[in-house]
C-alpha cells in the first residue's frame, strides 16, 4: 500500500510568499506617511500643552511649528497645505486636514486622509 505525500505544494509556497511580499510593500508605502502624521500630531499636542500658546500670534506660531517640523525631519510638507491656523478671540484653533497619495504599484495608488481639530479652549469645569 502506497501512502500519499502530505505537505505544502509549490503553488501554496508561491501564494504565501506573494501575500507576505504584498503586505511588506503596503507597510513600506504607507508606514512613513503615518509616522509623519504621528510626529505632527505629537508636536501639536506638545504646543497646546505650552502655557504661553495663547499669547502667540498666528504667523509666529506657524514659524515655530515649521522650525520644529524641520528639526523632526518632516521637510517635504508645508504648514499651509496641512492645516488651517486661526485665532478666535483669545484661543488658537487648528484644523489639520490633508491627504497623501502614494503609488503602490503600476497604476494602483494608496490614498491616506488625516483630519483632526485642536483648540486652546479649556473643557467645561477645567481650572488651572
PDB file of C-alpha atoms in Angstrom:
ATOM      1  CA  UNK A   1       0.000   0.000   0.000  1.00  0.00           C
ATOM      2  CA  UNK A   2       1.337   3.346  -1.063  1.00  0.00           C
ATOM      3  CA  UNK A   3       0.974   6.340   1.294  1.00  0.00           C
ATOM      4  CA  UNK A   4       0.158   9.709  -0.163  1.00  0.00           C
ATOM      5  CA  UNK A   5       2.580  12.520   0.409  1.00  0.00           C
ATOM      6  CA  UNK A   6       1.321  15.425   2.523  1.00  0.00           C
ATOM      7  CA  UNK A   7       2.660  18.958   2.764  1.00  0.00           C
ATOM      8  CA  UNK A   8       2.530  22.331   1.116  1.00  0.00           C
ATOM      9  CA  UNK A   9       2.698  22.449  -2.649  1.00  0.00           C
ATOM     10  CA  UNK A  10       4.724  24.732  -4.890  1.00  0.00           C
ATOM     11  CA  UNK A  11       1.643  26.888  -5.515  1.00  0.00           C
ATOM     12  CA  UNK A  12       0.963  27.162  -1.820  1.00  0.00           C
ATOM     13  CA  UNK A  13       4.501  28.395  -1.178  1.00  0.00           C
ATOM     14  CA  UNK A  14       4.263  30.822  -4.099  1.00  0.00           C
ATOM     15  CA  UNK A  15       0.949  32.205  -2.818  1.00  0.00           C
ATOM     16  CA  UNK A  16       2.311  32.596   0.741  1.00  0.00           C
ATOM     17  CA  UNK A  17       5.461  34.407  -0.388  1.00  0.00           C
ATOM     18  CA  UNK A  18       3.448  36.673  -2.711  1.00  0.00           C
ATOM     19  CA  UNK A  19       0.987  37.546   0.059  1.00  0.00           C
ATOM     20  CA  UNK A  20       3.730  38.455   2.530  1.00  0.00           C
ATOM     21  CA  UNK A  21       5.557  40.471  -0.134  1.00  0.00           C
ATOM     22  CA  UNK A  22       2.359  42.466  -0.754  1.00  0.00           C
ATOM     23  CA  UNK A  23       1.899  43.107   2.980  1.00  0.00           C
ATOM     24  CA  UNK A  24       5.506  44.324   3.264  1.00  0.00           C
ATOM     25  CA  UNK A  25       5.089  46.562   0.186  1.00  0.00           C
ATOM     26  CA  UNK A  26       1.930  48.187   1.611  1.00  0.00           C
ATOM     27  CA  UNK A  27       3.590  48.694   5.005  1.00  0.00           C
ATOM     28  CA  UNK A  28       6.673  50.248   3.381  1.00  0.00           C
ATOM     29  CA  UNK A  29       4.488  52.581   1.309  1.00  0.00           C
ATOM     30  CA  UNK A  30       2.010  53.693   3.967  1.00  0.00           C
ATOM     31  CA  UNK A  31       4.226  53.451   7.072  1.00  0.00           C
ATOM     32  CA  UNK A  32       6.254  56.661   6.555  1.00  0.00           C
ATOM     33  CA  UNK A  33       3.063  58.645   5.888  1.00  0.00           C
ATOM     34  CA  UNK A  34       1.585  57.506   9.208  1.00  0.00           C
ATOM     35  CA  UNK A  35       4.854  58.192  11.035  1.00  0.00           C
ATOM     36  CA  UNK A  36       4.843  61.771   9.709  1.00  0.00           C
ATOM     37  CA  UNK A  37       1.235  62.224  10.866  1.00  0.00           C
ATOM     38  CA  UNK A  38       2.018  60.854  14.319  1.00  0.00           C
ATOM     39  CA  UNK A  39       5.003  63.213  14.583  1.00  0.00           C
ATOM     40  CA  UNK A  40       2.899  66.232  13.545  1.00  0.00           C
ATOM     41  CA  UNK A  41       0.144  65.226  15.980  1.00  0.00           C
ATOM     42  CA  UNK A  42       2.590  64.912  18.879  1.00  0.00           C
ATOM     43  CA  UNK A  43       4.183  68.270  18.006  1.00  0.00           C
ATOM     44  CA  UNK A  44       0.788  69.992  18.023  1.00  0.00           C
ATOM     45  CA  UNK A  45      -0.230  68.331  21.287  1.00  0.00           C
ATOM     46  CA  UNK A  46       3.039  69.484  22.875  1.00  0.00           C
ATOM     47  CA  UNK A  47       2.439  73.021  21.581  1.00  0.00           C
ATOM     48  CA  UNK A  48      -1.038  73.053  23.126  1.00  0.00           C
ATOM     49  CA  UNK A  49       0.331  71.893  26.480  1.00  0.00           C
ATOM     50  CA  UNK A  50       2.541  75.001  26.487  1.00  0.00           C
ATOM     51  CA  UNK A  51       1.079  77.649  28.783  1.00  0.00           C
ATOM     52  CA  UNK A  52       2.230  80.547  26.583  1.00  0.00           C
ATOM     53  CA  UNK A  53       0.442  79.431  23.406  1.00  0.00           C
ATOM     54  CA  UNK A  54      -2.499  81.822  23.937  1.00  0.00           C
ATOM     55  CA  UNK A  55      -0.122  84.773  23.663  1.00  0.00           C
ATOM     56  CA  UNK A  56       1.386  83.692  20.314  1.00  0.00           C
ATOM     57  CA  UNK A  57       0.322  85.329  17.092  1.00  0.00           C
ATOM     58  CA  UNK A  58      -0.589  83.045  14.192  1.00  0.00           C
ATOM     59  CA  UNK A  59       2.460  83.879  11.973  1.00  0.00           C
ATOM     60  CA  UNK A  60       4.857  83.280  14.883  1.00  0.00           C
ATOM     61  CA  UNK A  61       3.052  80.039  15.760  1.00  0.00           C
ATOM     62  CA  UNK A  62       3.398  78.839  12.150  1.00  0.00           C
ATOM     63  CA  UNK A  63       7.090  79.792  12.059  1.00  0.00           C
ATOM     64  CA  UNK A  64       7.819  77.893  15.277  1.00  0.00           C
ATOM     65  CA  UNK A  65       5.892  74.869  14.042  1.00  0.00           C
ATOM     66  CA  UNK A  66       7.738  74.924  10.689  1.00  0.00           C
ATOM     67  CA  UNK A  67      11.086  75.029  12.506  1.00  0.00           C
ATOM     68  CA  UNK A  68      10.026  72.136  14.705  1.00  0.00           C
ATOM     69  CA  UNK A  69       8.914  70.133  11.662  1.00  0.00           C
ATOM     70  CA  UNK A  70      12.319  70.760  10.074  1.00  0.00           C
ATOM     71  CA  UNK A  71      14.074  69.514  13.217  1.00  0.00           C
ATOM     72  CA  UNK A  72      11.915  66.381  13.241  1.00  0.00           C
ATOM     73  CA  UNK A  73      12.737  65.508   9.642  1.00  0.00           C
ATOM     74  CA  UNK A  74       9.426  66.487   8.042  1.00  0.00           C
ATOM     75  CA  UNK A  75      10.878  68.501   5.174  1.00  0.00           C
ATOM     76  CA  UNK A  76       8.511  67.756   2.315  1.00  0.00           C
ATOM     77  CA  UNK A  77       5.405  69.263   3.929  1.00  0.00           C
ATOM     78  CA  UNK A  78       4.239  72.902   4.058  1.00  0.00           C
ATOM     79  CA  UNK A  79       2.130  74.065   7.006  1.00  0.00           C
ATOM     80  CA  UNK A  80      -0.365  75.934   4.830  1.00  0.00           C
ATOM     81  CA  UNK A  81      -1.045  72.720   2.862  1.00  0.00           C
ATOM     82  CA  UNK A  82      -1.509  70.634   6.030  1.00  0.00           C
ATOM     83  CA  UNK A  83      -3.590  72.806   8.291  1.00  0.00           C
ATOM     84  CA  UNK A  84      -5.546  75.988   8.817  1.00  0.00           C
ATOM     85  CA  UNK A  85      -4.366  78.003  11.822  1.00  0.00           C
ATOM     86  CA  UNK A  86      -6.656  80.752  13.075  1.00  0.00           C
ATOM     87  CA  UNK A  87      -7.266  82.836  16.154  1.00  0.00           C
ATOM     88  CA  UNK A  88     -10.719  83.278  17.653  1.00  0.00           C
ATOM     89  CA  UNK A  89     -10.501  85.864  20.395  1.00  0.00           C
ATOM     90  CA  UNK A  90      -8.078  84.514  22.960  1.00  0.00           C
ATOM     91  CA  UNK A  91      -7.809  80.979  21.613  1.00  0.00           C
ATOM     92  CA  UNK A  92      -5.939  79.360  18.729  1.00  0.00           C
ATOM     93  CA  UNK A  93      -7.788  76.902  16.500  1.00  0.00           C
ATOM     94  CA  UNK A  94      -6.066  74.422  14.213  1.00  0.00           C
ATOM     95  CA  UNK A  95      -7.823  72.258  11.651  1.00  0.00           C
ATOM     96  CA  UNK A  96      -5.408  69.571  10.440  1.00  0.00           C
ATOM     97  CA  UNK A  97      -6.869  68.237   7.200  1.00  0.00           C
ATOM     98  CA  UNK A  98      -4.791  66.724   4.418  1.00  0.00           C
ATOM     99  CA  UNK A  99      -4.401  63.622   2.341  1.00  0.00           C
ATOM    100  CA  UNK A 100      -1.396  61.856   0.963  1.00  0.00           C
ATOM    101  CA  UNK A 101      -1.332  59.806  -2.235  1.00  0.00           C
ATOM    102  CA  UNK A 102       1.418  57.224  -2.728  1.00  0.00           C
ATOM    103  CA  UNK A 103       1.958  54.904  -5.665  1.00  0.00           C
ATOM    104  CA  UNK A 104       1.722  51.274  -4.586  1.00  0.00           C
ATOM    105  CA  UNK A 105       2.486  49.572  -7.881  1.00  0.00           C
ATOM    106  CA  UNK A 106       1.887  50.253 -11.574  1.00  0.00           C
ATOM    107  CA  UNK A 107      -1.343  52.294 -11.750  1.00  0.00           C
ATOM    108  CA  UNK A 108      -2.527  51.449  -8.222  1.00  0.00           C
ATOM    109  CA  UNK A 109      -2.324  54.248  -5.624  1.00  0.00           C
ATOM    110  CA  UNK A 110      -2.942  54.325  -1.887  1.00  0.00           C
ATOM    111  CA  UNK A 111      -4.678  57.431  -0.508  1.00  0.00           C
ATOM    112  CA  UNK A 112      -4.474  58.231   3.205  1.00  0.00           C
ATOM    113  CA  UNK A 113      -6.599  61.071   4.640  1.00  0.00           C
ATOM    114  CA  UNK A 114      -5.952  62.718   8.030  1.00  0.00           C
ATOM    115  CA  UNK A 115      -8.336  65.093   9.807  1.00  0.00           C
ATOM    116  CA  UNK A 116      -8.152  66.377  13.374  1.00  0.00           C
ATOM    117  CA  UNK A 117      -9.001  69.606  15.228  1.00  0.00           C
ATOM    118  CA  UNK A 118      -7.047  71.285  18.019  1.00  0.00           C
ATOM    119  CA  UNK A 119      -8.101  74.199  20.216  1.00  0.00           C
ATOM    120  CA  UNK A 120      -6.731  76.022  23.252  1.00  0.00           C
ATOM    121  CA  UNK A 121     -10.266  76.283  24.631  1.00  0.00           C
ATOM    122  CA  UNK A 122     -10.444  74.670  28.050  1.00  0.00           C
ATOM    123  CA  UNK A 123     -13.101  71.981  28.633  1.00  0.00           C
ATOM    124  CA  UNK A 124     -16.049  72.875  30.888  1.00  0.00           C
ATOM    125  CA  UNK A 125     -15.168  72.697  34.547  1.00  0.00           C
ATOM    126  CA  UNK A 126     -11.433  72.749  33.900  1.00  0.00           C
ATOM    127  CA  UNK A 127      -9.485  75.123  36.118  1.00  0.00           C
ATOM    128  CA  UNK A 128      -5.803  75.669  36.378  1.00  0.00           C
TER     129      UNK A 128
END
